[in-house]
Amino acid sequence: FLRRRAIPGVERVDDSTYSRTVRTGNGEAIVSVGLVDGEHALELRVNGADSMDLFELSCAARRVFDTSADPSQIAQAFRSDPILGPLAAASPGLRIPGAWDSFECGVRAILGQQVSVSAARTLATRLVERMGTAVKSTSPCLTALFPSAQSIAEGSLEGLGLMRGRIAAR
């Protein structure tokens, strides 16, 4: 799910790790969430964040990866449903992906209306290239923050391939 939607420069996904740039209350950071070898666990790594932002970042990671969900309760609740029961049994432990930032989630929802996942990703990439903020990173793949509400409100959305209705949604 996350790999298909990853915005180049902002996010990077490989077989075992999801990484991204994030704006924090005190600056910016690079977060990586990866599988722990041999365990059913995730590890959160944070680079460049002020210590005051670590709690906020850990809460966001828990939300994005839905770690508060109890898979056994979900399986039990869906077990008798003729549609959801077989789906839950076929994918035990499946989680509902969350969002790092509610504003970014809203923008991505608008960009993704009535277009394919690939087209929405292209539009988001163009938006980041035009209005995103460059970050200092040791990763050549993570180079920008998703645009802020202010930069989108003040910037021009013309020429990005957006329909007038999406531009008006700003």
mmCIF file of N, CA and C in Angstrom, residues 2-139:
data_model
loop_
_atom_site.group_PDB
_atom_site.id
_atom_site.type_symbol
_atom_site.label_atom_id
_atom_site.label_comp_id
_atom_site.label_asym_id
_atom_site.label_seq_id
_atom_site.Cartn_x
_atom_site.Cartn_y
_atom_site.Cartn_z
ATOM 1 N N LEU A 2 1.784 1.337 0.937
ATOM 2 C CA LEU A 2 2.617 2.536 1.054
ATOM 3 C C LEU A 2 3.581 2.672 -0.117
ATOM 4 N N ARG A 3 4.096 1.576 -0.616
ATOM 5 C CA ARG A 3 5.050 1.625 -1.731
ATOM 6 C C ARG A 3 4.389 2.218 -2.980
ATOM 7 N N ARG A 4 3.178 1.798 -3.285
ATOM 8 C CA ARG A 4 2.492 2.283 -4.487
ATOM 9 C C ARG A 4 2.190 3.771 -4.404
ATOM 10 N N ARG A 5 2.097 4.309 -3.216
ATOM 11 C CA ARG A 5 1.723 5.709 -3.027
ATOM 12 C C ARG A 5 2.887 6.606 -2.621
ATOM 13 N N ALA A 6 4.068 6.043 -2.471
ATOM 14 C CA ALA A 6 5.221 6.803 -1.996
ATOM 15 C C ALA A 6 5.586 7.933 -2.950
ATOM 16 N N ILE A 7 5.735 9.126 -2.413
ATOM 17 C CA ILE A 7 6.097 10.306 -3.192
ATOM 18 C C ILE A 7 7.617 10.422 -3.215
ATOM 19 N N PRO A 8 8.226 10.357 -4.402
ATOM 20 C CA PRO A 8 9.687 10.474 -4.486
ATOM 21 C C PRO A 8 10.175 11.772 -3.831
ATOM 22 N N GLY A 9 11.246 11.654 -3.084
ATOM 23 C CA GLY A 9 11.799 12.799 -2.373
ATOM 24 C C GLY A 9 11.272 12.909 -0.960
ATOM 25 N N VAL A 10 10.022 12.475 -0.737
ATOM 26 C CA VAL A 10 9.385 12.550 0.578
ATOM 27 C C VAL A 10 9.387 11.187 1.260
ATOM 28 N N GLU A 11 9.155 10.130 0.488
ATOM 29 C CA GLU A 11 9.030 8.787 1.043
ATOM 30 C C GLU A 11 9.886 7.795 0.255
ATOM 31 N N ARG A 12 10.299 6.745 0.938
ATOM 32 C CA ARG A 12 11.032 5.650 0.300
ATOM 33 C C ARG A 12 10.586 4.362 0.962
ATOM 34 N N VAL A 13 10.250 3.375 0.149
ATOM 35 C CA VAL A 13 9.806 2.086 0.667
ATOM 36 C C VAL A 13 10.611 0.987 -0.010
ATOM 37 N N ASP A 14 11.172 0.081 0.800
ATOM 38 C CA ASP A 14 11.798 -1.108 0.241
ATOM 39 C C ASP A 14 11.121 -2.330 0.869
ATOM 40 N N ASP A 15 11.703 -3.484 0.730
ATOM 41 C CA ASP A 15 11.054 -4.710 1.198
ATOM 42 C C ASP A 15 10.821 -4.763 2.704
ATOM 43 N N SER A 16 11.604 -4.036 3.480
ATOM 44 C CA SER A 16 11.457 -4.141 4.931
ATOM 45 C C SER A 16 11.374 -2.812 5.669
ATOM 46 N N THR A 17 11.483 -1.680 4.947
ATOM 47 C CA THR A 17 11.525 -0.388 5.632
ATOM 48 C C THR A 17 10.744 0.688 4.880
ATOM 49 N N TYR A 18 10.046 1.499 5.654
ATOM 50 C CA TYR A 18 9.371 2.694 5.144
ATOM 51 C C TYR A 18 10.095 3.878 5.772
ATOM 52 N N SER A 19 10.546 4.813 4.936
ATOM 53 C CA SER A 19 11.225 6.016 5.434
ATOM 54 C C SER A 19 10.591 7.244 4.822
ATOM 55 N N ARG A 20 10.668 8.341 5.544
ATOM 56 C CA ARG A 20 10.114 9.598 5.015
ATOM 57 C C ARG A 20 10.634 10.801 5.771
ATOM 58 N N THR A 21 10.449 11.944 5.134
ATOM 59 C CA THR A 21 10.738 13.217 5.776
ATOM 60 C C THR A 21 9.477 13.660 6.509
ATOM 61 N N VAL A 22 9.651 14.322 7.636
ATOM 62 C CA VAL A 22 8.500 14.837 8.385
ATOM 63 C C VAL A 22 8.833 16.207 8.948
ATOM 64 N N ARG A 23 7.822 17.032 8.973
ATOM 65 C CA ARG A 23 7.914 18.337 9.635
ATOM 66 C C ARG A 23 7.500 18.108 11.081
ATOM 67 N N THR A 24 8.264 18.622 12.007
ATOM 68 C CA THR A 24 7.943 18.453 13.426
ATOM 69 C C THR A 24 7.647 19.811 14.049
ATOM 70 N N GLY A 25 7.262 19.793 15.296
ATOM 71 C CA GLY A 25 6.999 21.049 15.991
ATOM 72 C C GLY A 25 8.229 21.923 16.125
ATOM 73 N N ASN A 26 9.410 21.316 16.066
ATOM 74 C CA ASN A 26 10.657 22.054 16.259
ATOM 75 C C ASN A 26 11.621 21.955 15.086
ATOM 76 N N GLY A 27 11.120 21.574 13.913
ATOM 77 C CA GLY A 27 11.998 21.479 12.748
ATOM 78 C C GLY A 27 11.573 20.388 11.786
ATOM 79 N N GLU A 28 12.501 19.507 11.510
ATOM 80 C CA GLU A 28 12.235 18.430 10.558
ATOM 81 C C GLU A 28 13.023 17.203 10.986
ATOM 82 N N ALA A 29 12.626 16.057 10.428
ATOM 83 C CA ALA A 29 13.308 14.811 10.768
ATOM 84 C C ALA A 29 13.116 13.804 9.643
ATOM 85 N N ILE A 30 13.923 12.762 9.703
ATOM 86 C CA ILE A 30 13.761 11.604 8.839
ATOM 87 C C ILE A 30 13.364 10.455 9.754
ATOM 88 N N VAL A 31 12.250 9.812 9.445
ATOM 89 C CA VAL A 31 11.816 8.658 10.227
ATOM 90 C C VAL A 31 11.871 7.420 9.348
ATOM 91 N N SER A 32 12.225 6.314 9.958
ATOM 92 C CA SER A 32 12.236 5.021 9.279
ATOM 93 C C SER A 32 11.564 4.012 10.185
ATOM 94 N N VAL A 33 10.660 3.243 9.618
ATOM 95 C CA VAL A 33 9.994 2.173 10.347
ATOM 96 C C VAL A 33 10.292 0.896 9.592
ATOM 97 N N GLY A 34 10.903 -0.052 10.289
ATOM 98 C CA GLY A 34 11.300 -1.283 9.623
ATOM 99 C C GLY A 34 10.969 -2.513 10.424
ATOM 100 N N LEU A 35 10.950 -3.635 9.735
ATOM 101 C CA LEU A 35 10.724 -4.923 10.376
ATOM 102 C C LEU A 35 11.937 -5.314 11.207
ATOM 103 N N VAL A 36 11.691 -5.923 12.339
ATOM 104 C CA VAL A 36 12.753 -6.461 13.176
ATOM 105 C C VAL A 36 12.945 -7.918 12.753
ATOM 106 N N ASP A 37 14.165 -8.268 12.362
ATOM 107 C CA ASP A 37 14.453 -9.630 11.904
ATOM 108 C C ASP A 37 14.041 -10.670 12.934
ATOM 109 N N GLY A 38 13.309 -11.675 12.460
ATOM 110 C CA GLY A 38 12.952 -12.805 13.308
ATOM 111 C C GLY A 38 11.866 -12.540 14.327
ATOM 112 N N GLU A 39 11.255 -11.372 14.277
ATOM 113 C CA GLU A 39 10.211 -11.042 15.247
ATOM 114 C C GLU A 39 9.009 -10.432 14.530
ATOM 115 N N HIS A 40 7.879 -10.458 15.194
ATOM 116 C CA HIS A 40 6.698 -9.771 14.688
ATOM 117 C C HIS A 40 6.676 -8.397 15.349
ATOM 118 N N ALA A 41 7.612 -7.550 14.911
ATOM 119 C CA ALA A 41 7.773 -6.242 15.548
ATOM 120 C C ALA A 41 8.304 -5.234 14.546
ATOM 121 N N LEU A 42 8.049 -3.967 14.838
ATOM 122 C CA LEU A 42 8.560 -2.864 14.042
ATOM 123 C C LEU A 42 9.528 -2.055 14.896
ATOM 124 N N GLU A 43 10.499 -1.456 14.224
ATOM 125 C CA GLU A 43 11.454 -0.579 14.899
ATOM 126 C C GLU A 43 11.356 0.811 14.276
ATOM 127 N N LEU A 44 11.246 1.817 15.108
ATOM 128 C CA LEU A 44 11.200 3.204 14.664
ATOM 129 C C LEU A 44 12.574 3.828 14.888
ATOM 130 N N ARG A 45 13.113 4.414 13.820
ATOM 131 C CA ARG A 45 14.371 5.166 13.921
ATOM 132 C C ARG A 45 14.088 6.600 13.504
ATOM 133 N N VAL A 46 14.644 7.535 14.233
ATOM 134 C CA VAL A 46 14.420 8.956 13.967
ATOM 135 C C VAL A 46 15.768 9.650 13.888
ATOM 136 N N ASN A 47 15.969 10.408 12.827
ATOM 137 C CA ASN A 47 17.198 11.183 12.663
ATOM 138 C C ASN A 47 16.857 12.657 12.502
ATOM 139 N N GLY A 48 17.600 13.507 13.228
ATOM 140 C CA GLY A 48 17.485 14.941 13.051
ATOM 141 C C GLY A 48 16.401 15.623 13.849
ATOM 142 N N ALA A 49 15.667 14.876 14.657
ATOM 143 C CA ALA A 49 14.568 15.487 15.415
ATOM 144 C C ALA A 49 15.060 16.020 16.754
ATOM 145 N N ASP A 50 14.440 17.080 17.187
ATOM 146 C CA ASP A 50 14.634 17.583 18.536
ATOM 147 C C ASP A 50 14.017 16.553 19.490
ATOM 148 N N SER A 51 14.612 16.356 20.645
ATOM 149 C CA SER A 51 14.091 15.362 21.595
ATOM 150 C C SER A 51 12.656 15.670 22.007
ATOM 151 N N MET A 52 12.269 16.931 21.958
ATOM 152 C CA MET A 52 10.895 17.314 22.304
ATOM 153 C C MET A 52 9.877 16.774 21.305
ATOM 154 N N ASP A 53 10.323 16.375 20.114
ATOM 155 C CA ASP A 53 9.415 15.892 19.068
ATOM 156 C C ASP A 53 9.274 14.374 19.037
ATOM 157 N N LEU A 54 10.043 13.662 19.836
ATOM 158 C CA LEU A 54 10.054 12.205 19.743
ATOM 159 C C LEU A 54 8.725 11.558 20.110
ATOM 160 N N PHE A 55 8.043 12.076 21.123
ATOM 161 C CA PHE A 55 6.751 11.504 21.504
ATOM 162 C C PHE A 55 5.747 11.671 20.363
ATOM 163 N N GLU A 56 5.692 12.870 19.792
ATOM 164 C CA GLU A 56 4.788 13.139 18.666
ATOM 165 C C GLU A 56 5.087 12.201 17.495
ATOM 166 N N LEU A 57 6.354 11.998 17.188
ATOM 167 C CA LEU A 57 6.740 11.127 16.080
ATOM 168 C C LEU A 57 6.393 9.671 16.360
ATOM 169 N N SER A 58 6.592 9.226 17.591
ATOM 170 C CA SER A 58 6.246 7.840 17.913
ATOM 171 C C SER A 58 4.734 7.623 17.843
ATOM 172 N N CYS A 59 3.960 8.604 18.262
ATOM 173 C CA CYS A 59 2.500 8.505 18.155
ATOM 174 C C CYS A 59 2.065 8.459 16.688
ATOM 175 N N ALA A 60 2.697 9.274 15.866
ATOM 176 C CA ALA A 60 2.372 9.272 14.438
ATOM 177 C C ALA A 60 2.706 7.926 13.810
ATOM 178 N N ALA A 61 3.847 7.356 14.156
ATOM 179 C CA ALA A 61 4.228 6.044 13.605
ATOM 180 C C ALA A 61 3.232 4.974 14.048
ATOM 181 N N ARG A 62 2.805 5.012 15.281
ATOM 182 C CA ARG A 62 1.800 4.049 15.759
ATOM 183 C C ARG A 62 0.511 4.191 14.973
ATOM 184 N N ARG A 63 0.125 5.420 14.670
ATOM 185 C CA ARG A 63 -1.089 5.673 13.894
ATOM 186 C C ARG A 63 -0.940 5.167 12.461
ATOM 187 N N VAL A 64 0.193 5.479 11.824
ATOM 188 C CA VAL A 64 0.406 5.087 10.433
ATOM 189 C C VAL A 64 0.394 3.572 10.284
ATOM 190 N N PHE A 65 0.993 2.863 11.224
ATOM 191 C CA PHE A 65 1.084 1.407 11.120
ATOM 192 C C PHE A 65 0.027 0.682 11.955
ATOM 193 N N ASP A 66 -0.908 1.435 12.525
ATOM 194 C CA ASP A 66 -2.054 0.880 13.241
ATOM 195 C C ASP A 66 -1.640 -0.140 14.297
ATOM 196 N N THR A 67 -0.595 0.183 15.043
ATOM 197 C CA THR A 67 -0.070 -0.784 16.006
ATOM 198 C C THR A 67 -0.941 -0.947 17.246
ATOM 199 N N SER A 68 -1.917 -0.094 17.437
ATOM 200 C CA SER A 68 -2.799 -0.250 18.585
ATOM 201 C C SER A 68 -3.916 -1.260 18.334
ATOM 202 N N ALA A 69 -4.085 -1.650 17.086
ATOM 203 C CA ALA A 69 -5.123 -2.626 16.757
ATOM 204 C C ALA A 69 -4.755 -3.991 17.335
ATOM 205 N N ASP A 70 -5.755 -4.733 17.759
ATOM 206 C CA ASP A 70 -5.551 -6.088 18.266
ATOM 207 C C ASP A 70 -6.045 -7.064 17.200
ATOM 208 N N PRO A 71 -5.130 -7.693 16.473
ATOM 209 C CA PRO A 71 -5.534 -8.586 15.376
ATOM 210 C C PRO A 71 -6.452 -9.728 15.812
ATOM 211 N N SER A 72 -6.268 -10.232 17.020
ATOM 212 C CA SER A 72 -7.136 -11.329 17.463
ATOM 213 C C SER A 72 -8.567 -10.846 17.671
ATOM 214 N N GLN A 73 -8.738 -9.633 18.194
ATOM 215 C CA GLN A 73 -10.086 -9.075 18.358
ATOM 216 C C GLN A 73 -10.727 -8.811 17.003
ATOM 217 N N ILE A 74 -9.941 -8.336 16.047
ATOM 218 C CA ILE A 74 -10.455 -8.071 14.705
ATOM 219 C C ILE A 74 -10.899 -9.377 14.055
ATOM 220 N N ALA A 75 -10.063 -10.398 14.125
ATOM 221 C CA ALA A 75 -10.405 -11.706 13.546
ATOM 222 C C ALA A 75 -11.671 -12.258 14.185
ATOM 223 N N GLN A 76 -11.765 -12.145 15.501
ATOM 224 C CA GLN A 76 -12.952 -12.639 16.217
ATOM 225 C C GLN A 76 -14.202 -11.879 15.784
ATOM 226 N N ALA A 77 -14.103 -10.571 15.658
ATOM 227 C CA ALA A 77 -15.264 -9.762 15.274
ATOM 228 C C ALA A 77 -15.747 -10.072 13.857
ATOM 229 N N PHE A 78 -14.822 -10.378 12.962
ATOM 230 C CA PHE A 78 -15.188 -10.630 11.567
ATOM 231 C C PHE A 78 -15.450 -12.102 11.257
ATOM 232 N N ARG A 79 -15.114 -12.982 12.174
ATOM 233 C CA ARG A 79 -15.175 -14.419 11.921
ATOM 234 C C ARG A 79 -16.521 -14.868 11.351
ATOM 235 N N SER A 80 -17.623 -14.372 11.863
ATOM 236 C CA SER A 80 -18.941 -14.842 11.423
ATOM 237 C C SER A 80 -19.492 -14.069 10.221
ATOM 238 N N ASP A 81 -18.820 -13.012 9.803
ATOM 239 C CA ASP A 81 -19.289 -12.244 8.644
ATOM 240 C C ASP A 81 -18.932 -12.998 7.363
ATOM 241 N N PRO A 82 -19.930 -13.210 6.476
ATOM 242 C CA PRO A 82 -19.662 -14.009 5.271
ATOM 243 C C PRO A 82 -18.699 -13.347 4.277
ATOM 244 N N ILE A 83 -18.558 -12.045 4.325
ATOM 245 C CA ILE A 83 -17.649 -11.354 3.404
ATOM 246 C C ILE A 83 -16.320 -11.044 4.086
ATOM 247 N N LEU A 84 -16.376 -10.412 5.257
ATOM 248 C CA LEU A 84 -15.150 -9.999 5.938
ATOM 249 C C LEU A 84 -14.425 -11.153 6.625
ATOM 250 N N GLY A 85 -15.149 -12.169 7.057
ATOM 251 C CA GLY A 85 -14.544 -13.307 7.740
ATOM 252 C C GLY A 85 -13.457 -13.980 6.920
ATOM 253 N N PRO A 86 -13.756 -14.395 5.682
ATOM 254 C CA PRO A 86 -12.711 -15.030 4.866
ATOM 255 C C PRO A 86 -11.554 -14.083 4.537
ATOM 256 N N LEU A 87 -11.841 -12.812 4.361
ATOM 257 C CA LEU A 87 -10.772 -11.843 4.074
ATOM 258 C C LEU A 87 -9.841 -11.690 5.272
ATOM 259 N N ALA A 88 -10.405 -11.582 6.465
ATOM 260 C CA ALA A 88 -9.598 -11.448 7.673
ATOM 261 C C ALA A 88 -8.788 -12.723 7.926
ATOM 262 N N ALA A 89 -9.392 -13.884 7.663
ATOM 263 C CA ALA A 89 -8.680 -15.156 7.858
ATOM 264 C C ALA A 89 -7.526 -15.304 6.867
ATOM 265 N N ALA A 90 -7.695 -14.794 5.648
ATOM 266 C CA ALA A 90 -6.661 -14.912 4.614
ATOM 267 C C ALA A 90 -5.483 -13.968 4.862
ATOM 268 N N SER A 91 -5.714 -12.899 5.621
ATOM 269 C CA SER A 91 -4.654 -11.915 5.886
ATOM 270 C C SER A 91 -4.593 -11.597 7.373
ATOM 271 N N PRO A 92 -4.202 -12.565 8.194
ATOM 272 C CA PRO A 92 -4.166 -12.306 9.644
ATOM 273 C C PRO A 92 -3.183 -11.189 9.989
ATOM 274 N N GLY A 93 -3.616 -10.326 10.889
ATOM 275 C CA GLY A 93 -2.748 -9.237 11.323
ATOM 276 C C GLY A 93 -2.756 -8.031 10.399
ATOM 277 N N LEU A 94 -3.556 -8.072 9.337
ATOM 278 C CA LEU A 94 -3.622 -6.952 8.403
ATOM 279 C C LEU A 94 -4.055 -5.691 9.143
ATOM 280 N N ARG A 95 -3.404 -4.590 8.836
ATOM 281 C CA ARG A 95 -3.690 -3.320 9.515
ATOM 282 C C ARG A 95 -4.268 -2.313 8.530
ATOM 283 N N ILE A 96 -4.893 -1.293 9.061
ATOM 284 C CA ILE A 96 -5.407 -0.195 8.248
ATOM 285 C C ILE A 96 -4.369 0.912 8.283
ATOM 286 N N PRO A 97 -3.793 1.277 7.116
ATOM 287 C CA PRO A 97 -2.762 2.320 7.137
ATOM 288 C C PRO A 97 -3.331 3.675 7.533
ATOM 289 N N GLY A 98 -2.548 4.407 8.284
ATOM 290 C CA GLY A 98 -2.934 5.743 8.701
ATOM 291 C C GLY A 98 -2.119 6.788 7.958
ATOM 292 N N ALA A 99 -2.139 8.001 8.460
ATOM 293 C CA ALA A 99 -1.450 9.119 7.807
ATOM 294 C C ALA A 99 -0.519 9.803 8.802
ATOM 295 N N TRP A 100 0.607 10.284 8.300
ATOM 296 C CA TRP A 100 1.554 11.017 9.136
ATOM 297 C C TRP A 100 1.012 12.384 9.495
ATOM 298 N N ASP A 101 0.275 12.974 8.592
ATOM 299 C CA ASP A 101 -0.159 14.359 8.776
ATOM 300 C C ASP A 101 -1.553 14.515 8.176
ATOM 301 N N SER A 102 -2.475 15.088 8.917
ATOM 302 C CA SER A 102 -3.855 15.202 8.434
ATOM 303 C C SER A 102 -3.965 16.136 7.228
ATOM 304 N N PHE A 103 -3.190 17.207 7.192
ATOM 305 C CA PHE A 103 -3.242 18.097 6.032
ATOM 306 C C PHE A 103 -2.752 17.373 4.790
ATOM 307 N N GLU A 104 -1.624 16.703 4.898
ATOM 308 C CA GLU A 104 -1.100 15.944 3.758
ATOM 309 C C GLU A 104 -2.107 14.888 3.299
ATOM 310 N N CYS A 105 -2.744 14.224 4.242
ATOM 311 C CA CYS A 105 -3.744 13.212 3.906
ATOM 312 C C CYS A 105 -4.892 13.830 3.104
ATOM 313 N N GLY A 106 -5.351 15.001 3.525
ATOM 314 C CA GLY A 106 -6.428 15.691 2.816
ATOM 315 C C GLY A 106 -6.022 16.089 1.404
ATOM 316 N N VAL A 107 -4.811 16.627 1.254
ATOM 317 C CA VAL A 107 -4.322 17.016 -0.075
ATOM 318 C C VAL A 107 -4.226 15.783 -0.971
ATOM 319 N N ARG A 108 -3.691 14.716 -0.433
ATOM 320 C CA ARG A 108 -3.547 13.494 -1.225
ATOM 321 C C ARG A 108 -4.905 12.925 -1.615
ATOM 322 N N ALA A 109 -5.893 13.057 -0.741
ATOM 323 C CA ALA A 109 -7.244 12.594 -1.073
ATOM 324 C C ALA A 109 -7.822 13.403 -2.230
ATOM 325 N N ILE A 110 -7.618 14.703 -2.208
ATOM 326 C CA ILE A 110 -8.111 15.554 -3.299
ATOM 327 C C ILE A 110 -7.391 15.217 -4.603
ATOM 328 N N LEU A 111 -6.075 15.060 -4.537
ATOM 329 C CA LEU A 111 -5.306 14.731 -5.739
ATOM 330 C C LEU A 111 -5.706 13.371 -6.306
ATOM 331 N N GLY A 112 -6.116 12.462 -5.432
ATOM 332 C CA GLY A 112 -6.424 11.102 -5.862
ATOM 333 C C GLY A 112 -7.845 10.858 -6.310
ATOM 334 N N GLN A 113 -8.690 11.882 -6.261
ATOM 335 C CA GLN A 113 -10.078 11.692 -6.668
ATOM 336 C C GLN A 113 -10.180 11.413 -8.157
ATOM 337 N N GLN A 114 -10.860 10.328 -8.488
ATOM 338 C CA GLN A 114 -11.201 9.962 -9.859
ATOM 339 C C GLN A 114 -9.987 9.780 -10.763
ATOM 340 N N VAL A 115 -8.849 9.414 -10.186
ATOM 341 C CA VAL A 115 -7.657 9.079 -10.974
ATOM 342 C C VAL A 115 -7.039 7.818 -10.376
ATOM 343 N N SER A 116 -6.154 7.189 -11.106
ATOM 344 C CA SER A 116 -5.477 5.990 -10.613
ATOM 345 C C SER A 116 -4.492 6.362 -9.505
ATOM 346 N N VAL A 117 -4.054 5.356 -8.772
ATOM 347 C CA VAL A 117 -3.041 5.561 -7.730
ATOM 348 C C VAL A 117 -1.786 6.153 -8.358
ATOM 349 N N SER A 118 -1.405 5.641 -9.518
ATOM 350 C CA SER A 118 -0.206 6.131 -10.206
ATOM 351 C C SER A 118 -0.344 7.603 -10.597
ATOM 352 N N ALA A 119 -1.507 7.975 -11.108
ATOM 353 C CA ALA A 119 -1.730 9.376 -11.495
ATOM 354 C C ALA A 119 -1.725 10.293 -10.272
ATOM 355 N N ALA A 120 -2.327 9.838 -9.174
ATOM 356 C CA ALA A 120 -2.329 10.638 -7.947
ATOM 357 C C ALA A 120 -0.904 10.831 -7.431
ATOM 358 N N ARG A 121 -0.108 9.797 -7.514
ATOM 359 C CA ARG A 121 1.290 9.880 -7.089
ATOM 360 C C ARG A 121 2.053 10.877 -7.966
ATOM 361 N N THR A 122 1.788 10.861 -9.259
ATOM 362 C CA THR A 122 2.432 11.810 -10.171
ATOM 363 C C THR A 122 2.063 13.242 -9.802
ATOM 364 N N LEU A 123 0.783 13.480 -9.529
ATOM 365 C CA LEU A 123 0.343 14.832 -9.151
ATOM 366 C C LEU A 123 0.993 15.265 -7.838
ATOM 367 N N ALA A 124 1.053 14.357 -6.868
ATOM 368 C CA ALA A 124 1.682 14.684 -5.582
ATOM 369 C C ALA A 124 3.173 14.966 -5.760
ATOM 370 N N THR A 125 3.820 14.208 -6.639
ATOM 371 C CA THR A 125 5.249 14.429 -6.908
ATOM 372 C C THR A 125 5.469 15.803 -7.514
ATOM 373 N N ARG A 126 4.629 16.193 -8.449
ATOM 374 C CA ARG A 126 4.746 17.524 -9.054
ATOM 375 C C ARG A 126 4.541 18.620 -8.014
ATOM 376 N N LEU A 127 3.578 18.401 -7.122
ATOM 377 C CA LEU A 127 3.307 19.378 -6.067
ATOM 378 C C LEU A 127 4.521 19.524 -5.154
ATOM 379 N N VAL A 128 5.126 18.415 -4.767
ATOM 380 C CA VAL A 128 6.313 18.454 -3.908
ATOM 381 C C VAL A 128 7.470 19.129 -4.634
ATOM 382 N N GLU A 129 7.661 18.810 -5.902
ATOM 383 C CA GLU A 129 8.760 19.418 -6.663
ATOM 384 C C GLU A 129 8.610 20.925 -6.752
ATOM 385 N N ARG A 130 7.376 21.406 -6.861
ATOM 386 C CA ARG A 130 7.148 22.843 -6.985
ATOM 387 C C ARG A 130 7.111 23.553 -5.639
ATOM 388 N N MET A 131 6.489 22.960 -4.627
ATOM 389 C CA MET A 131 6.218 23.687 -3.390
ATOM 390 C C MET A 131 6.807 23.067 -2.134
ATOM 391 N N GLY A 132 7.409 21.901 -2.268
ATOM 392 C CA GLY A 132 8.004 21.258 -1.099
ATOM 393 C C GLY A 132 9.232 22.008 -0.620
ATOM 394 N N THR A 133 9.627 21.734 0.593
ATOM 395 C CA THR A 133 10.790 22.365 1.197
ATOM 396 C C THR A 133 11.956 21.378 1.174
ATOM 397 N N ALA A 134 13.094 21.815 0.689
ATOM 398 C CA ALA A 134 14.283 20.959 0.667
ATOM 399 C C ALA A 134 14.730 20.665 2.092
ATOM 400 N N VAL A 135 15.218 19.450 2.313
ATOM 401 C CA VAL A 135 15.706 19.063 3.635
ATOM 402 C C VAL A 135 17.165 18.645 3.553
ATOM 403 N N LYS A 136 17.834 18.750 4.694
ATOM 404 C CA LYS A 136 19.194 18.241 4.815
ATOM 405 C C LYS A 136 19.056 16.771 5.176
ATOM 406 N N SER A 137 19.573 15.897 4.336
ATOM 407 C CA SER A 137 19.420 14.480 4.580
ATOM 408 C C SER A 137 20.661 13.737 4.124
ATOM 409 N N THR A 138 20.953 12.663 4.824
ATOM 410 C CA THR A 138 22.060 11.809 4.398
ATOM 411 C C THR A 138 21.590 10.826 3.327
ATOM 412 N N SER A 139 20.291 10.788 3.080
ATOM 413 C CA SER A 139 19.741 9.891 2.068
ATOM 414 C C SER A 139 19.478 10.671 0.783
#
